[in-house]
Structures are given as C-alpha cells and as structure tokens.
mmCIF file of C-alpha atoms in Angstrom:
data_model
loop_
_atom_site.group_PDB
_atom_site.id
_atom_site.type_symbol
_atom_site.label_atom_id
_atom_site.label_comp_id
_atom_site.label_asym_id
_atom_site.label_seq_id
_atom_site.Cartn_x
_atom_site.Cartn_y
_atom_site.Cartn_z
ATOM 1 C CA ARG A 3 99.657 82.625 123.550
ATOM 2 C CA LEU A 4 97.478 85.327 124.976
ATOM 3 C CA LEU A 5 98.147 84.065 128.524
ATOM 4 C CA THR A 6 101.732 85.229 128.200
ATOM 5 C CA PHE A 7 100.434 88.806 128.016
ATOM 6 C CA ALA A 8 98.222 88.379 131.093
ATOM 7 C CA ASN A 9 99.237 88.071 134.747
ATOM 8 C CA GLY A 10 98.368 84.369 134.718
ATOM 9 C CA GLY A 11 101.150 83.490 132.252
ATOM 10 C CA ALA A 12 104.015 83.481 134.759
ATOM 11 C CA PRO A 13 106.542 80.719 134.070
ATOM 12 C CA VAL A 14 106.855 77.711 136.369
ATOM 13 C CA THR A 15 110.590 77.138 136.173
ATOM 14 C CA ARG A 16 113.110 74.421 136.861
ATOM 15 C CA PRO A 17 116.776 74.119 135.819
ATOM 16 C CA ASP A 18 117.005 72.818 132.267
ATOM 17 C CA SER A 19 119.204 73.009 129.173
ATOM 18 C CA LEU A 20 118.200 75.887 126.900
ATOM 19 C CA VAL A 21 119.944 74.195 123.969
ATOM 20 C CA ALA A 22 118.050 70.935 124.529
ATOM 21 C CA VAL A 23 114.767 72.859 124.321
ATOM 22 C CA ALA A 24 115.970 74.549 121.106
ATOM 23 C CA ARG A 25 117.004 71.191 119.601
ATOM 24 C CA GLU A 26 113.557 69.707 120.336
ATOM 25 C CA ALA A 27 111.814 72.680 118.736
ATOM 26 C CA ALA A 28 114.100 72.558 115.681
ATOM 27 C CA ALA A 29 113.421 68.852 115.132
ATOM 28 C CA ARG A 30 109.676 69.476 115.357
ATOM 29 C CA CYS A 31 109.581 72.623 113.191
ATOM 30 C CA LEU A 32 111.961 71.552 110.435
ATOM 31 C CA ARG A 33 110.477 68.100 109.859
ATOM 32 C CA GLY A 34 109.369 67.878 106.228
ATOM 33 C CA SER A 35 110.863 71.238 105.211
ATOM 34 C CA ALA A 36 113.798 72.013 102.918
ATOM 35 C CA VAL A 37 115.515 73.808 105.807
ATOM 36 C CA THR A 38 118.301 72.287 107.877
ATOM 37 C CA CYS A 39 119.733 73.398 111.196
ATOM 38 C CA VAL A 40 123.295 73.399 112.506
ATOM 39 C CA PHE A 41 124.034 73.846 116.214
ATOM 40 C CA HIS A 42 127.269 75.402 117.472
ATOM 41 C CA GLU A 43 127.345 74.909 121.226
ATOM 42 C CA ALA A 44 130.024 75.925 123.689
ATOM 43 C CA PRO A 45 130.914 73.057 126.009
ATOM 44 C CA ALA A 46 129.458 72.882 129.529
ATOM 45 C CA LEU A 47 126.780 75.516 129.149
ATOM 46 C CA PRO A 48 125.088 76.210 132.470
ATOM 47 C CA LEU A 49 121.460 75.331 132.948
ATOM 48 C CA VAL A 50 118.749 77.983 132.924
ATOM 49 C CA ALA A 51 115.681 78.225 135.162
ATOM 50 C CA LEU A 52 112.950 77.860 132.562
ATOM 51 C CA ASP A 53 109.385 76.815 131.953
ATOM 52 C CA HIS A 54 109.900 74.061 129.385
ATOM 53 C CA GLY A 55 106.567 74.588 127.627
ATOM 54 C CA GLN A 56 106.928 78.345 127.362
ATOM 55 C CA MET A 57 110.549 78.182 126.212
ATOM 56 C CA SER A 58 109.578 75.546 123.654
ATOM 57 C CA GLN A 59 107.079 78.091 122.299
ATOM 58 C CA VAL A 60 109.876 80.683 122.026
ATOM 59 C CA PHE A 61 112.024 78.437 119.853
ATOM 60 C CA THR A 62 109.071 77.081 117.895
ATOM 61 C CA ASN A 63 108.180 80.658 116.901
ATOM 62 C CA LEU A 64 111.790 81.532 116.017
ATOM 63 C CA PHE A 65 112.258 78.411 113.878
ATOM 64 C CA ALA A 66 108.858 78.822 112.184
ATOM 65 C CA ASN A 67 109.770 82.384 111.207
ATOM 66 C CA ALA A 68 113.159 81.237 109.923
ATOM 67 C CA VAL A 69 111.529 78.539 107.783
ATOM 68 C CA ASP A 70 109.056 81.106 106.414
ATOM 69 C CA ALA A 71 111.988 83.411 105.539
ATOM 70 C CA MET A 72 113.589 80.675 103.408
ATOM 71 C CA PRO A 73 110.777 79.276 101.214
ATOM 72 C CA GLU A 74 113.284 77.666 98.832
ATOM 73 C CA GLY A 75 115.148 76.011 101.720
ATOM 74 C CA GLY A 76 118.359 76.875 103.445
ATOM 75 C CA GLN A 77 120.165 76.547 106.712
ATOM 76 C CA ILE A 78 119.497 77.887 110.181
ATOM 77 C CA GLU A 79 122.475 78.358 112.468
ATOM 78 C CA VAL A 80 122.063 78.165 116.227
ATOM 79 C CA ASP A 81 124.981 79.486 118.274
ATOM 80 C CA ALA A 82 124.938 78.907 122.039
ATOM 81 C CA SER A 83 127.435 80.269 124.518
ATOM 82 C CA CYS A 84 127.828 81.512 128.056
ATOM 83 C CA VAL A 85 128.492 85.229 128.433
ATOM 84 C CA ASP A 86 129.184 87.557 131.311
ATOM 85 C CA VAL A 87 127.088 90.701 131.082
ATOM 86 C CA GLY A 88 128.493 93.804 132.761
ATOM 87 C CA GLU A 89 126.630 96.769 134.179
ATOM 88 C CA GLU A 90 126.887 98.721 130.896
ATOM 89 C CA THR A 91 126.963 95.862 128.386
ATOM 90 C CA LEU A 92 123.343 95.040 127.631
ATOM 91 C CA PRO A 93 121.192 97.672 129.356
ATOM 92 C CA PRO A 94 117.962 95.750 129.977
ATOM 93 C CA LEU A 95 119.891 92.990 131.777
ATOM 94 C CA ALA A 96 121.389 92.977 135.247
ATOM 95 C CA ALA A 97 125.082 92.171 135.484
ATOM 96 C CA GLY A 98 125.736 88.445 135.672
ATOM 97 C CA ARG A 99 126.227 85.228 133.738
ATOM 98 C CA TYR A 100 123.812 84.431 130.903
ATOM 99 C CA VAL A 101 123.251 81.689 128.374
ATOM 100 C CA ARG A 102 123.101 83.297 124.944
ATOM 101 C CA VAL A 103 121.393 81.514 122.037
ATOM 102 C CA ALA A 104 121.319 83.110 118.584
ATOM 103 C CA VAL A 105 119.005 81.684 115.899
ATOM 104 C CA THR A 106 120.146 82.906 112.470
ATOM 105 C CA ASP A 107 118.523 82.356 109.086
ATOM 106 C CA HIS A 108 119.800 83.325 105.651
ATOM 107 C CA GLY A 109 116.432 84.241 104.206
ATOM 108 C CA VAL A 110 114.891 87.382 102.819
ATOM 109 C CA GLY A 111 115.858 89.520 105.807
ATOM 110 C CA ILE A 112 113.952 92.210 107.648
ATOM 111 C CA SER A 113 114.117 95.832 106.539
ATOM 112 C CA PRO A 114 115.433 98.394 109.055
ATOM 113 C CA ASP A 115 112.082 100.214 109.231
ATOM 114 C CA VAL A 116 110.321 96.964 110.188
ATOM 115 C CA VAL A 117 112.869 95.483 112.614
ATOM 116 C CA GLU A 118 111.984 98.034 115.306
ATOM 117 C CA ARG A 119 108.399 96.751 115.346
ATOM 118 C CA VAL A 120 108.865 92.963 115.140
ATOM 119 C CA PHE A 121 108.087 92.424 118.842
ATOM 120 C CA ASP A 122 104.952 94.611 118.802
ATOM 121 C CA PRO A 123 101.724 92.664 119.427
ATOM 122 C CA TYR A 124 99.609 92.222 116.284
ATOM 123 C CA PHE A 125 102.348 93.532 113.973
ATOM 124 C CA THR A 126 102.996 91.204 111.046
ATOM 125 C CA THR A 127 104.407 91.308 107.548
ATOM 126 C CA LYS A 128 102.866 87.947 106.662
ATOM 127 C CA ASP A 129 99.622 87.349 104.789
ATOM 128 C CA ARG A 130 98.664 84.495 107.100
ATOM 129 C CA GLY A 131 99.953 85.784 110.445
ATOM 130 C CA ARG A 132 98.318 87.224 113.521
ATOM 131 C CA GLY A 133 101.359 89.145 114.762
ATOM 132 C CA LEU A 134 101.615 87.268 118.042
ATOM 133 C CA GLY A 135 104.615 84.996 117.413
ATOM 134 C CA LEU A 136 107.477 87.395 118.143
ATOM 135 C CA ALA A 137 105.425 89.335 120.697
ATOM 136 C CA THR A 138 105.006 86.024 122.533
ATOM 137 C CA VAL A 139 108.748 85.349 122.261
ATOM 138 C CA HIS A 140 109.504 88.760 123.770
ATOM 139 C CA SER A 141 106.998 88.342 126.590
ATOM 140 C CA ILE A 142 108.175 84.849 127.580
ATOM 141 C CA VAL A 143 111.870 85.746 127.513
ATOM 142 C CA LYS A 144 111.242 88.889 129.569
ATOM 143 C CA ARG A 145 109.236 86.898 132.152
ATOM 144 C CA HIS A 146 112.206 84.547 132.467
ATOM 145 C CA GLY A 147 114.438 87.511 133.400
ATOM 146 C CA GLY A 148 116.065 87.630 129.990
ATOM 147 C CA HIS A 149 116.249 89.697 126.847
ATOM 148 C CA VAL A 150 115.691 89.040 123.134
ATOM 149 C CA GLU A 151 116.766 91.224 120.254
ATOM 150 C CA ALA A 152 116.622 91.092 116.472
ATOM 151 C CA ARG A 153 119.777 91.725 114.463
ATOM 152 C CA CYS A 154 119.260 92.142 110.737
ATOM 153 C CA GLU A 155 121.566 92.391 107.762
ATOM 154 C CA PRO A 156 120.724 91.750 104.120
ATOM 155 C CA ALA A 157 119.913 88.026 103.747
ATOM 156 C CA ARG A 158 120.740 87.340 107.411
ATOM 157 C CA THR A 159 118.434 87.681 110.403
ATOM 158 C CA SER A 160 119.374 86.696 113.943
ATOM 159 C CA PHE A 161 117.238 86.561 117.041
ATOM 160 C CA VAL A 162 119.471 86.576 120.095
ATOM 161 C CA VAL A 163 118.094 85.318 123.409
ATOM 162 C CA HIS A 164 119.862 85.896 126.734
ATOM 163 C CA LEU A 165 118.624 84.067 129.854
ATOM 164 C CA PRO A 166 120.223 84.097 133.313
ATOM 165 C CA ALA A 167 122.363 81.045 134.020
ATOM 166 C CA THR A 168 121.544 79.065 137.140
ATOM 167 C CA THR A 169 123.889 79.491 140.077
ATOM 168 C CA SER A 170 123.440 75.939 141.321
ATOM 169 C CA GLY A 171 126.725 74.827 139.770
ATOM 170 C CA GLU A 172 124.935 72.371 137.491
ATOM 171 C CA SER A 173 125.772 72.398 133.830
ATOM 172 C CA GLY A 174 124.519 70.783 130.678
ATOM 173 C CA GLU A 175 126.399 68.467 128.353
ATOM 174 C CA GLY A 176 130.063 68.846 127.482
ATOM 175 C CA ALA A 177 133.361 69.638 129.160
ATOM 176 C CA GLY A 178 134.329 72.795 131.078
ATOM 177 C CA ASP A 179 134.614 76.167 129.367
ATOM 178 C CA GLU A 180 134.899 79.729 130.621
ATOM 179 C CA PRO A 181 132.195 82.278 129.786
ATOM 180 C CA GLN A 182 133.041 84.827 127.110
ATOM 181 C CA PRO A 183 132.705 88.571 127.716
ATOM 182 C CA LEU A 184 129.744 89.979 125.813
ATOM 183 C CA ALA A 185 130.914 92.085 122.878
#
C-alpha cells in the first residue's frame, strides 16, 4: 500500500473492464459475510486503461469498508455508467468520457465532520484500522487519471469513482448505449 504514495507505485495499465474488476473484488470480499451485492451496469461500458492489481485494491478497500459499516448484514449497490464530463462539471477532471462506478452501502454512515478527512493518510475511525485504505483508494484512482469522492447521507454512504474511458473503440459486455451527461 505504501508504494502507491511513492514514485515507484505508478500503474502499469492495459484496457480492461472496471466492472469486472469490481465484481471480482466483491466476490472475494463478501464471501462468508452477511452482506450481499447488487450490480446495476449500463450496457456496453467502455474499457478503462487500468492496472488490474491496483484497481482490485481500490475495490477491495471500498467493499471491506462497506462490510464493516453493516455488521448485521445488508446490501451493497454498485452502479456503473458512462458519463460525459464537461469543462465545469467535475473540476478535478478534464473534459471527456468517463466510466463512473458508485459503491453504496446502507450502513452506519459517515458524519459530515469526518467525511472531509476520509482520504487523509492515517486517518481512521476504526479501532483496528491503520488509516491507509481510503488514502490508497484516492492515490490509485488519481494515478489512473481519475477522481474519487465520498457522498454521505444518514444510513447511506457512496464512494464514486470516475476513470477515463479508453478511446480505442473497444467496449465491455452488453449492447450499445449512449453516455449520460454528468449531473
């Protein structure tokens, strides 16, 4: 994990399905837990240039946190779509087409005073945490040219990842669909 904070942690990318990586991580993280996961995926999502191992770590951390937030069990929702980001839409991102994946749990939630710090290295609200999970998520997504944000409401926390879609014309599974404007 610490390599992602150093210069040597640069991703080695190839076109791949972001949703496939998320599905693998969900299967691994939810095995044996009382938490289930439902995927809502727009058809024909473009591929993303990603480092499979690093992106697997992103989703592993997001799912592990979601499971921790729902100790009695529950359901995680994963929504994947293609969005067009404009110049003024999402400031840290350049204009272009992105694959957007939101991982939402219905657990205890994150208080507004804490949500601003969740990506800070060594910040944790857990008794058994080191505070590197979400900092690692942030670092990896940023190094892939993307953005991650936390959106919190009472009993509902979403981590939304945006990564640039490949321009190679390749797409993942499913039939054709137009990208949605980012709201």
